[in-house]
PDB file of C-alpha atoms in Angstrom:
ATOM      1  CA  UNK A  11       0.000   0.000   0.000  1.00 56.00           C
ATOM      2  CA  UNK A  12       2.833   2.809   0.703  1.00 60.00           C
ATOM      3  CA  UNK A  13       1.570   4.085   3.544  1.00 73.00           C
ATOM      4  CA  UNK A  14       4.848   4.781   5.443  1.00 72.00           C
ATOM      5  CA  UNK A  15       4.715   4.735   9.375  1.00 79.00           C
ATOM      6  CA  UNK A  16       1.828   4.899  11.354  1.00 86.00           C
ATOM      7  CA  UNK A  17       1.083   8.117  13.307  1.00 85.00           C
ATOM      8  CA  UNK A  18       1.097   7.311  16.974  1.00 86.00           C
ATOM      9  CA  UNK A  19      -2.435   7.493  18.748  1.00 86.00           C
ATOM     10  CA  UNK A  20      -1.282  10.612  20.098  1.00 87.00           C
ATOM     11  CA  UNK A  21       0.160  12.465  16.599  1.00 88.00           C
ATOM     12  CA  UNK A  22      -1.343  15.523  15.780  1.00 91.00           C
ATOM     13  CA  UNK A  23      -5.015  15.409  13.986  1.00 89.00           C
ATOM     14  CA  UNK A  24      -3.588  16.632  10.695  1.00 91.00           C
ATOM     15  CA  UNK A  25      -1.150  13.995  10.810  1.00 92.00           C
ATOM     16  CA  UNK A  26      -3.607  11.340  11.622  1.00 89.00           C
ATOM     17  CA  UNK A  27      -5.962  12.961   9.051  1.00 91.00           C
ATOM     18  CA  UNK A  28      -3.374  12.931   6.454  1.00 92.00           C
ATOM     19  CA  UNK A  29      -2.678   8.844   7.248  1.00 90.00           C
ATOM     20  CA  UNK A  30      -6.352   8.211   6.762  1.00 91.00           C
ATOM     21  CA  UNK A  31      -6.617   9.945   3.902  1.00 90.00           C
ATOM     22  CA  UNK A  32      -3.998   7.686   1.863  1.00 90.00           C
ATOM     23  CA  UNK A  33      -5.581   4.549   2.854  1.00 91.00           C
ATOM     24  CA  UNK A  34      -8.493   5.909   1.462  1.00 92.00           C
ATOM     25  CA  UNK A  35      -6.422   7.047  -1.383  1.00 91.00           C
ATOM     26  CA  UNK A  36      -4.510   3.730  -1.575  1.00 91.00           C
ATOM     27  CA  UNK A  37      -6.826   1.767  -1.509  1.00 93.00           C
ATOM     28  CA  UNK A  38      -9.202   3.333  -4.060  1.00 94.00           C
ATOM     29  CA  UNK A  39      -6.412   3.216  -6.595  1.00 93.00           C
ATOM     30  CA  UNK A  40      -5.760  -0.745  -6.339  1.00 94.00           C
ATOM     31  CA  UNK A  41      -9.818  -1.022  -6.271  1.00 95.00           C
ATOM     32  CA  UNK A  42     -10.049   0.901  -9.674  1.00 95.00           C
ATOM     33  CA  UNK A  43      -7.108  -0.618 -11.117  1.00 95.00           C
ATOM     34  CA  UNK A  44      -8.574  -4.188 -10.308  1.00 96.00           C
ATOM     35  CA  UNK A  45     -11.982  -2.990 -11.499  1.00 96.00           C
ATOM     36  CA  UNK A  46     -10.535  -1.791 -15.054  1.00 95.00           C
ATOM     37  CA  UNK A  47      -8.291  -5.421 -15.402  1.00 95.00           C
ATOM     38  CA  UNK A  48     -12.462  -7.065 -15.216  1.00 96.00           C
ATOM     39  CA  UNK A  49     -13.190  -4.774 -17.762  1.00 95.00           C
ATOM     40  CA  UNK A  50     -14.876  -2.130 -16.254  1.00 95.00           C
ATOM     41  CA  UNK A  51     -12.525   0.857 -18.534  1.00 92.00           C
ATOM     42  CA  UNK A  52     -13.481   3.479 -17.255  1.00 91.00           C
ATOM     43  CA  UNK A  53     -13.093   3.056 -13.386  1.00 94.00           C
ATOM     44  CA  UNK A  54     -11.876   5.565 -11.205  1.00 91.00           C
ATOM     45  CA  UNK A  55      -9.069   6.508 -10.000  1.00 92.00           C
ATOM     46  CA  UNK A  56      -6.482   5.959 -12.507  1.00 85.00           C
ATOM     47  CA  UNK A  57      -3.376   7.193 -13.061  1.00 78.00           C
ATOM     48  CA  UNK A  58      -2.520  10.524 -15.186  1.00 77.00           C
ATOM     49  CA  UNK A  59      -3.338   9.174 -19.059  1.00 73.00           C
ATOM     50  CA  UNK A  60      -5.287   5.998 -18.420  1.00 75.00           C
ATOM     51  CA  UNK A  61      -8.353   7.961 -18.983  1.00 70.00           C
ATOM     52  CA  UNK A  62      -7.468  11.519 -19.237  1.00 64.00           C
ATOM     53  CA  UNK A  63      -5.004  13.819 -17.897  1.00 53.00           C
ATOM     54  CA  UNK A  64      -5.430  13.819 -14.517  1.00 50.00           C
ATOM     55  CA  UNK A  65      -7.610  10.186 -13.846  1.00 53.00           C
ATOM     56  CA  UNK A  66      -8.589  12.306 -10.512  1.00 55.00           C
ATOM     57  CA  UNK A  67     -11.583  10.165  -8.318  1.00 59.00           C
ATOM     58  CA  UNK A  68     -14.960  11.482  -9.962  1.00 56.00           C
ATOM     59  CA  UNK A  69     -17.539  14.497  -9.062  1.00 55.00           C
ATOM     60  CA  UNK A  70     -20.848  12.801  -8.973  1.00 56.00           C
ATOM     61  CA  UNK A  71     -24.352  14.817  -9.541  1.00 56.00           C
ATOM     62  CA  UNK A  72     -26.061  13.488  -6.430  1.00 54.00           C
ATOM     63  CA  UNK A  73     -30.183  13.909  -5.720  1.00 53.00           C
ATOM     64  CA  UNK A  74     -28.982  16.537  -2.948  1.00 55.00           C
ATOM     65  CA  UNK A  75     -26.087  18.086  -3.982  1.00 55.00           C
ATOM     66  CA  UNK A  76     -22.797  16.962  -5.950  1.00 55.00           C
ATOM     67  CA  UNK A  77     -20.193  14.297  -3.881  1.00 59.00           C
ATOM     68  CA  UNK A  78     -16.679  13.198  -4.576  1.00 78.00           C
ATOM     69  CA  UNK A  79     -17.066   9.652  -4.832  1.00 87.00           C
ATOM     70  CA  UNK A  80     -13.412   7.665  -4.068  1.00 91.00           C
ATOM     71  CA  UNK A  81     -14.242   4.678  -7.079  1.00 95.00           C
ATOM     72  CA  UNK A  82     -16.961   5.377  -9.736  1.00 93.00           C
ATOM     73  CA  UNK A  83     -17.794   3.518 -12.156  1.00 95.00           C
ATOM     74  CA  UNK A  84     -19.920   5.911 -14.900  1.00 92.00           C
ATOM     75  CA  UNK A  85     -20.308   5.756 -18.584  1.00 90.00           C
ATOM     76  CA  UNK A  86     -21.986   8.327 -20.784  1.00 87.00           C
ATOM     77  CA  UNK A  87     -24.777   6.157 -21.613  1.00 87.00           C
ATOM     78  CA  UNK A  88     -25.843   5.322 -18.184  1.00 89.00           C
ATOM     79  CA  UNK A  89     -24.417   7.539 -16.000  1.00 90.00           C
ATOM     80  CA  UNK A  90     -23.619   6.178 -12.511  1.00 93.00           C
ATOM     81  CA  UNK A  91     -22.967   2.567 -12.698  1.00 96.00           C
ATOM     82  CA  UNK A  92     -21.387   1.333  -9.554  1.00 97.00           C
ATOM     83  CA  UNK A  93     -19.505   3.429  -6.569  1.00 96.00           C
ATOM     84  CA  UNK A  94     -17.582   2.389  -3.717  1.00 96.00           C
ATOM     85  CA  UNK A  95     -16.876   4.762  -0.805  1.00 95.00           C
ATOM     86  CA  UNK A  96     -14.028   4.037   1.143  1.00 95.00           C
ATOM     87  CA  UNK A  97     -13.809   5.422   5.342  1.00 95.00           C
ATOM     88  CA  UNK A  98     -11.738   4.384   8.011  1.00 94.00           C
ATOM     89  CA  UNK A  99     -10.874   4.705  11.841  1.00 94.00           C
ATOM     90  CA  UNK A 100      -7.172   4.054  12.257  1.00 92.00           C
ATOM     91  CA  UNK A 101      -6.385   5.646  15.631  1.00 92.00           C
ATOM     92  CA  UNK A 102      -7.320   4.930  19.479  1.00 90.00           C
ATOM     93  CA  UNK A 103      -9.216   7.706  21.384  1.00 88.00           C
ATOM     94  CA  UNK A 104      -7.532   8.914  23.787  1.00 81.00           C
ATOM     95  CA  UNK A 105      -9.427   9.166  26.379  1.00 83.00           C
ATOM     96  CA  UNK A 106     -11.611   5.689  26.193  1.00 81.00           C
ATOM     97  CA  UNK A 107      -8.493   4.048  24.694  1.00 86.00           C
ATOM     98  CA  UNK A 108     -10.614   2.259  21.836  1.00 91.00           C
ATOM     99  CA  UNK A 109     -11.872   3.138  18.191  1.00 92.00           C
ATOM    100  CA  UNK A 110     -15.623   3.863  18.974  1.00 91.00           C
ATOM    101  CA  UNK A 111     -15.175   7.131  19.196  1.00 88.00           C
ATOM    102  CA  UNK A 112     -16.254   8.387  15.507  1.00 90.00           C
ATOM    103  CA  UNK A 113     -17.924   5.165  14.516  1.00 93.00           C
ATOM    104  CA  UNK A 114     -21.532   7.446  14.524  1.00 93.00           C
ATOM    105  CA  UNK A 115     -20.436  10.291  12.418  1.00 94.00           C
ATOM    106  CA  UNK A 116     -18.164   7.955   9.916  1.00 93.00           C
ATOM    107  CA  UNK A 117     -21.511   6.451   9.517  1.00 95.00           C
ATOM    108  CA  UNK A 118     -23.577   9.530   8.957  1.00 94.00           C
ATOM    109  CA  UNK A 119     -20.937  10.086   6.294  1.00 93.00           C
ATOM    110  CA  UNK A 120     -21.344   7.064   4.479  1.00 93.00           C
ATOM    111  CA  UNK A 121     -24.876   7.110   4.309  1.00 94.00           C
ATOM    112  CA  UNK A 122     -25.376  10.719   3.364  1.00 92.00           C
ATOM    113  CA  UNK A 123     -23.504   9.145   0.161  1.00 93.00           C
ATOM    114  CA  UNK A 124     -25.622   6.522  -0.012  1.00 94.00           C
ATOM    115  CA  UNK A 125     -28.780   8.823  -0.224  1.00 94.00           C
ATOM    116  CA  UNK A 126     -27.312  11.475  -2.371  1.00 92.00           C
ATOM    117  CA  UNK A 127     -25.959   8.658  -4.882  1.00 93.00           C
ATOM    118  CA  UNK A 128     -29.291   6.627  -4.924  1.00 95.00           C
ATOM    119  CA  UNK A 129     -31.823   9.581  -5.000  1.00 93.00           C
ATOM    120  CA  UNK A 130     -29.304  10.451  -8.303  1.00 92.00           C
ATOM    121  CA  UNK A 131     -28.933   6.832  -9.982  1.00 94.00           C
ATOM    122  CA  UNK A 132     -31.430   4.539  -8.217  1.00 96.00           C
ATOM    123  CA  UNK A 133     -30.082   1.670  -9.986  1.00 96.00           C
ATOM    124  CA  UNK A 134     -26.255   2.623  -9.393  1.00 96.00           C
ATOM    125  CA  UNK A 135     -25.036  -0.704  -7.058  1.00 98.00           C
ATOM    126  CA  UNK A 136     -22.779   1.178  -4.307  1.00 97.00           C
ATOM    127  CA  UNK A 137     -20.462  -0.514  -2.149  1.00 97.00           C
ATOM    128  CA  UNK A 138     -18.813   0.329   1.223  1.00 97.00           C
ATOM    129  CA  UNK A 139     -15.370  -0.523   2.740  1.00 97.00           C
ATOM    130  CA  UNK A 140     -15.065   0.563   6.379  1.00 97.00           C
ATOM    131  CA  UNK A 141     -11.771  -0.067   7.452  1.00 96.00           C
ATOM    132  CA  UNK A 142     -10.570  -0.593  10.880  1.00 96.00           C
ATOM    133  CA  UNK A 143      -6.769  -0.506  12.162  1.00 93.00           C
ATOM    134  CA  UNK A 144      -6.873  -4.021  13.459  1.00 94.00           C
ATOM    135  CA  UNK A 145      -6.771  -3.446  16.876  1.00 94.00           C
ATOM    136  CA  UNK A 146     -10.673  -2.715  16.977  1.00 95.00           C
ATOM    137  CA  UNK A 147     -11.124  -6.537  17.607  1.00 95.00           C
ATOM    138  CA  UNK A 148      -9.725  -6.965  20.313  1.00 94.00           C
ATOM    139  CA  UNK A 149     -10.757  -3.294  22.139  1.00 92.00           C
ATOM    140  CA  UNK A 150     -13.431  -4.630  24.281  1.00 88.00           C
ATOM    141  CA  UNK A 151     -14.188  -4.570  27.863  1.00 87.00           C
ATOM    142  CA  UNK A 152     -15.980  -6.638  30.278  1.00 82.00           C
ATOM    143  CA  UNK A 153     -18.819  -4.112  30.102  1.00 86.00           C
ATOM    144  CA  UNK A 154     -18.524  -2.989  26.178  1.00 89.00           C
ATOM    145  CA  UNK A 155     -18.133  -5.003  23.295  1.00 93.00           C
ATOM    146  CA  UNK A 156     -15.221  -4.440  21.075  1.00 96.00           C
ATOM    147  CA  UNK A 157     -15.401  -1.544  18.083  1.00 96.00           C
ATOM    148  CA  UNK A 158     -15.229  -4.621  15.360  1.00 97.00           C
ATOM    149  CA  UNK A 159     -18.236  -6.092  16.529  1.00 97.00           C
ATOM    150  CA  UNK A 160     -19.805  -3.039  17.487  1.00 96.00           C
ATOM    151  CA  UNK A 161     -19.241  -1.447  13.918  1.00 97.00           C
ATOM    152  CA  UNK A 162     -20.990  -4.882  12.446  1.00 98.00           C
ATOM    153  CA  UNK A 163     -23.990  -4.045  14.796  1.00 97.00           C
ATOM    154  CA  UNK A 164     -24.407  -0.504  13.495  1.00 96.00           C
ATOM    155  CA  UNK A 165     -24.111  -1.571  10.179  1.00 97.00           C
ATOM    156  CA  UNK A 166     -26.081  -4.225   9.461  1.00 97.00           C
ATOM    157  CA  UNK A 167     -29.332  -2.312   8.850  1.00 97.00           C
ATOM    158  CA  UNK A 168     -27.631  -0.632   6.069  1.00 97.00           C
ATOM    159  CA  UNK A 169     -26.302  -3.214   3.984  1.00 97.00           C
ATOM    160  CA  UNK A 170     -27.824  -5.635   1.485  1.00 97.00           C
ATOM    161  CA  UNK A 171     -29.658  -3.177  -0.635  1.00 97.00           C
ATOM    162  CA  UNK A 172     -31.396  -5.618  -4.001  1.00 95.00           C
ATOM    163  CA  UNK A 173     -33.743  -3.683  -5.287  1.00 96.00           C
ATOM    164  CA  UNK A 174     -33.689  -0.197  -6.702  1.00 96.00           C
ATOM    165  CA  UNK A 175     -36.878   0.765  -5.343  1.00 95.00           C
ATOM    166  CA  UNK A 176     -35.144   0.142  -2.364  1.00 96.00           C
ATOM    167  CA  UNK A 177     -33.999   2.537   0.998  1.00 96.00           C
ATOM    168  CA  UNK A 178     -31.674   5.118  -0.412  1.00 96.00           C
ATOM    169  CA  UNK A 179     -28.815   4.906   2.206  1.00 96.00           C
ATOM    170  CA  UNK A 180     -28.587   1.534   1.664  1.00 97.00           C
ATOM    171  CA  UNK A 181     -26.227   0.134   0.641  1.00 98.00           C
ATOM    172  CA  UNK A 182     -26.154  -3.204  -1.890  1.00 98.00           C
ATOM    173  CA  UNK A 183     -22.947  -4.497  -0.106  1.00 98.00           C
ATOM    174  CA  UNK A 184     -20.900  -3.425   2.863  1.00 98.00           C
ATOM    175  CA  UNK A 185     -17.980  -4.759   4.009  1.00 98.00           C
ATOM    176  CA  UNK A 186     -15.433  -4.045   7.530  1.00 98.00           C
ATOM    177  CA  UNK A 187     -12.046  -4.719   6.785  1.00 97.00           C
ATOM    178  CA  UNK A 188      -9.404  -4.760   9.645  1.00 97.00           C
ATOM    179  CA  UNK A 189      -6.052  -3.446   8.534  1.00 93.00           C
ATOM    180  CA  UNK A 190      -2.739  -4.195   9.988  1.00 88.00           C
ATOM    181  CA  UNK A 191       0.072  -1.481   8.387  1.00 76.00           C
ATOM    182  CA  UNK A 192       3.356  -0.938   8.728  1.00 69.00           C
ATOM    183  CA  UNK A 193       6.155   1.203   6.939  1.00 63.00           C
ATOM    184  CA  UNK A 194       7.109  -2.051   4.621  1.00 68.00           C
ATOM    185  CA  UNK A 195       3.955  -4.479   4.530  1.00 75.00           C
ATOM    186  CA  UNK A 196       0.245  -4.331   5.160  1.00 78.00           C
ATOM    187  CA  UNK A 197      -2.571  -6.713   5.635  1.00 88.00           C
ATOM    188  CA  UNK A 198      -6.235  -7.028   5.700  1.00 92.00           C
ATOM    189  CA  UNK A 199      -8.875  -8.997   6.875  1.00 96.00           C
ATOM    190  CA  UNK A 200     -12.344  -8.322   5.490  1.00 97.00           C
ATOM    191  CA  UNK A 201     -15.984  -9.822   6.530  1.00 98.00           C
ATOM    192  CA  UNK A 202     -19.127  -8.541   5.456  1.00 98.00           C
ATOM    193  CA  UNK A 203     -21.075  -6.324   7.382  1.00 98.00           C
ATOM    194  CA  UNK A 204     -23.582  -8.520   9.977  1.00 97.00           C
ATOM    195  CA  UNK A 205     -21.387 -11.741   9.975  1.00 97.00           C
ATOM    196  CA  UNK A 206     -18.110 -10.815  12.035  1.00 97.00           C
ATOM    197  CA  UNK A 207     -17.137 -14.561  12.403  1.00 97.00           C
ATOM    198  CA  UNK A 208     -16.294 -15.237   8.703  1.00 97.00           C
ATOM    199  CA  UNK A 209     -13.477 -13.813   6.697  1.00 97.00           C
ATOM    200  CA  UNK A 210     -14.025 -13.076   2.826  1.00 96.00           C
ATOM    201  CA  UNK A 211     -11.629 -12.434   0.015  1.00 95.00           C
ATOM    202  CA  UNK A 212     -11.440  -9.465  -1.663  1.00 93.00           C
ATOM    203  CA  UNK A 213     -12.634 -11.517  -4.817  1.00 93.00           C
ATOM    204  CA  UNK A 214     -15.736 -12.473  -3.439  1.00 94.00           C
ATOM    205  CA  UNK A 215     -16.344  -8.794  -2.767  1.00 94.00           C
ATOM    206  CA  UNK A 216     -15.335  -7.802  -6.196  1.00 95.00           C
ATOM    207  CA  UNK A 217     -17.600 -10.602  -7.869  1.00 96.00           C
ATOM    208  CA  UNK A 218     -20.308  -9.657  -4.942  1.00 96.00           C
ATOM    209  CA  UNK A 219     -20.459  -5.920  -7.232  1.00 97.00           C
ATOM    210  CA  UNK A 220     -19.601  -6.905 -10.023  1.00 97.00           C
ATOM    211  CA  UNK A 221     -22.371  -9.674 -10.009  1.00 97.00           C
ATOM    212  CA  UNK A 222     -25.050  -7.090  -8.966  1.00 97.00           C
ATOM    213  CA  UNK A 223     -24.005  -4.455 -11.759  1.00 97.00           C
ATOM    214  CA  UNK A 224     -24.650  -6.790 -14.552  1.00 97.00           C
ATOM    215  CA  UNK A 225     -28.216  -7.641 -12.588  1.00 97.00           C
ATOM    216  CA  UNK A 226     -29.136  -4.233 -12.654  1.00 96.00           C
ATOM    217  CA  UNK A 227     -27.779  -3.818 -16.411  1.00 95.00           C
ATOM    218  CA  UNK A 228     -29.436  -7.396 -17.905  1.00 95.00           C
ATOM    219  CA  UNK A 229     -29.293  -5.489 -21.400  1.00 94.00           C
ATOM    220  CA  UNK A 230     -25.914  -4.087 -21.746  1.00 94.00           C
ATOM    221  CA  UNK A 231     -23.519  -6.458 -18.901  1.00 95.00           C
ATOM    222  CA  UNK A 232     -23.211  -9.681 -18.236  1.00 96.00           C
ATOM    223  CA  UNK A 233     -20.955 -11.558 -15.894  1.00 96.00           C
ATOM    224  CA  UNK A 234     -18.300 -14.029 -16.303  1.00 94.00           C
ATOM    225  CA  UNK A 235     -15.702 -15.699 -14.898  1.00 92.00           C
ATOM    226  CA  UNK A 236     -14.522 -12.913 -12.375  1.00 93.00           C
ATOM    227  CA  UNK A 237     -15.124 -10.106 -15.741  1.00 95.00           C
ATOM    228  CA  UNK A 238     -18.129  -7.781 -16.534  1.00 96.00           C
ATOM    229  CA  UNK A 239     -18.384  -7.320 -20.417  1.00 94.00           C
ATOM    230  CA  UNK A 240     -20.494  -6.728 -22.763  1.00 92.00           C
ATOM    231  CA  UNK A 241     -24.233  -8.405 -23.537  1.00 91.00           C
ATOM    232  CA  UNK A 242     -24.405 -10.918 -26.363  1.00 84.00           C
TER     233      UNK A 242
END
């Protein structure tokens, strides 16, 4: 990932802010670069000259209000196709000495870009990664559960989105992922929101998206093996 050394818990905020925002940069990158090699072209980010000049993450038109969106998926025809919005809580409060401490408005944040999205492009599929520096499984007390399983609770009502007619801060799929980072190496572990006891690849999230995309597309996408193309 490149992330250099982690801020300590008690860093500056800019500093900490500046860490979460390249995992969120990171990590969108190697998203839209795996969504482009199953032939989704036009995924953002990219780098400068994939797709144009800059390959900067895309501006949607939301149904309240315009929203950077950290991996779009959007062709001229159809507009928004499929998002993925990317938070993350990588540092212990202080004071309680866990990672529960902006779970609510992370949320808020998410959602909002669920709503704006959906109202926009009903039949957009939208995914969520909500990472967690790994130490949220294991924050727990006696009288609180721990921020992983906590973060599952809060987020189950908001995942698993099928229809378009649907809620719009739903999501179709959300996923925690628990994130272990160092200067050299980094590692993940990622579940889907509502089952914390059962660790999934990133290709089963991938072909969870992808898989939904071409259902909302019958006439133009199809899916196969691990690629979206075009309909026969």
């Amino acid at each position: 990932m490149g992330l250099g050394n982690k801020p300590s818990d008690s860093s500056a905020a800019p500093e900490k802010k500046r860490y979460s925002e390249l995992i969120s940069a990171r990590t969108a990158e190697a998203i839209a670069e795996e969504l482009r090699y199953r032939g989704l072209r036009e995924a953002r980010p990219a780098p400068p000259g994939v797709l144009d000049a800059s390959g900067a993450e895309r501006r949607m038109a939301g149904g309240i209000g315009a929203k950077k969106v950290d991996v779009t998926w959007a062709t001229e025809e159809s507009g928004l196709l499929l998002g993925i919005s990317i938070k993350s809580i990588n540092f212990r409060d202080q004071r309680g000495g866990n990672f529960q401490k902006n779970l609510t408005n992370r949320r808020g944040d998410m959602l909002f870009e669920g709503v704006t999205l959906h109202r926009r492009f009903p039949y957009a599929v939208l995914g969520g990664l909500f990472f967690f520096d790994a130490g949220a499984e294991h924050d727990g007390t006696m009288r609180r559960r721990s921020t992983f399983l906590n973060a599952h609770a809060r987020l189950k009502l908001f995942t698993g989105r099928d229809d378009p007619g649907g809620r719009d801060e739903q999501y179709e799929h959300l996923y925690i992922v628990l994130l272990e980072a160092s200067a050299s190496n980094a590692s993940f572990r990622m579940f889907c929101v509502g089952d914390p006891d059962n660790e999934v690849p990133l290709d089963h999230a991938m072909e969870d998206l992808l898989k939904a995309t071409a259902v909302r597309n019958p006439d133009f996408y199809e899916y196969e093996n691990g690629k979206l193309r075009p309909a026969s």
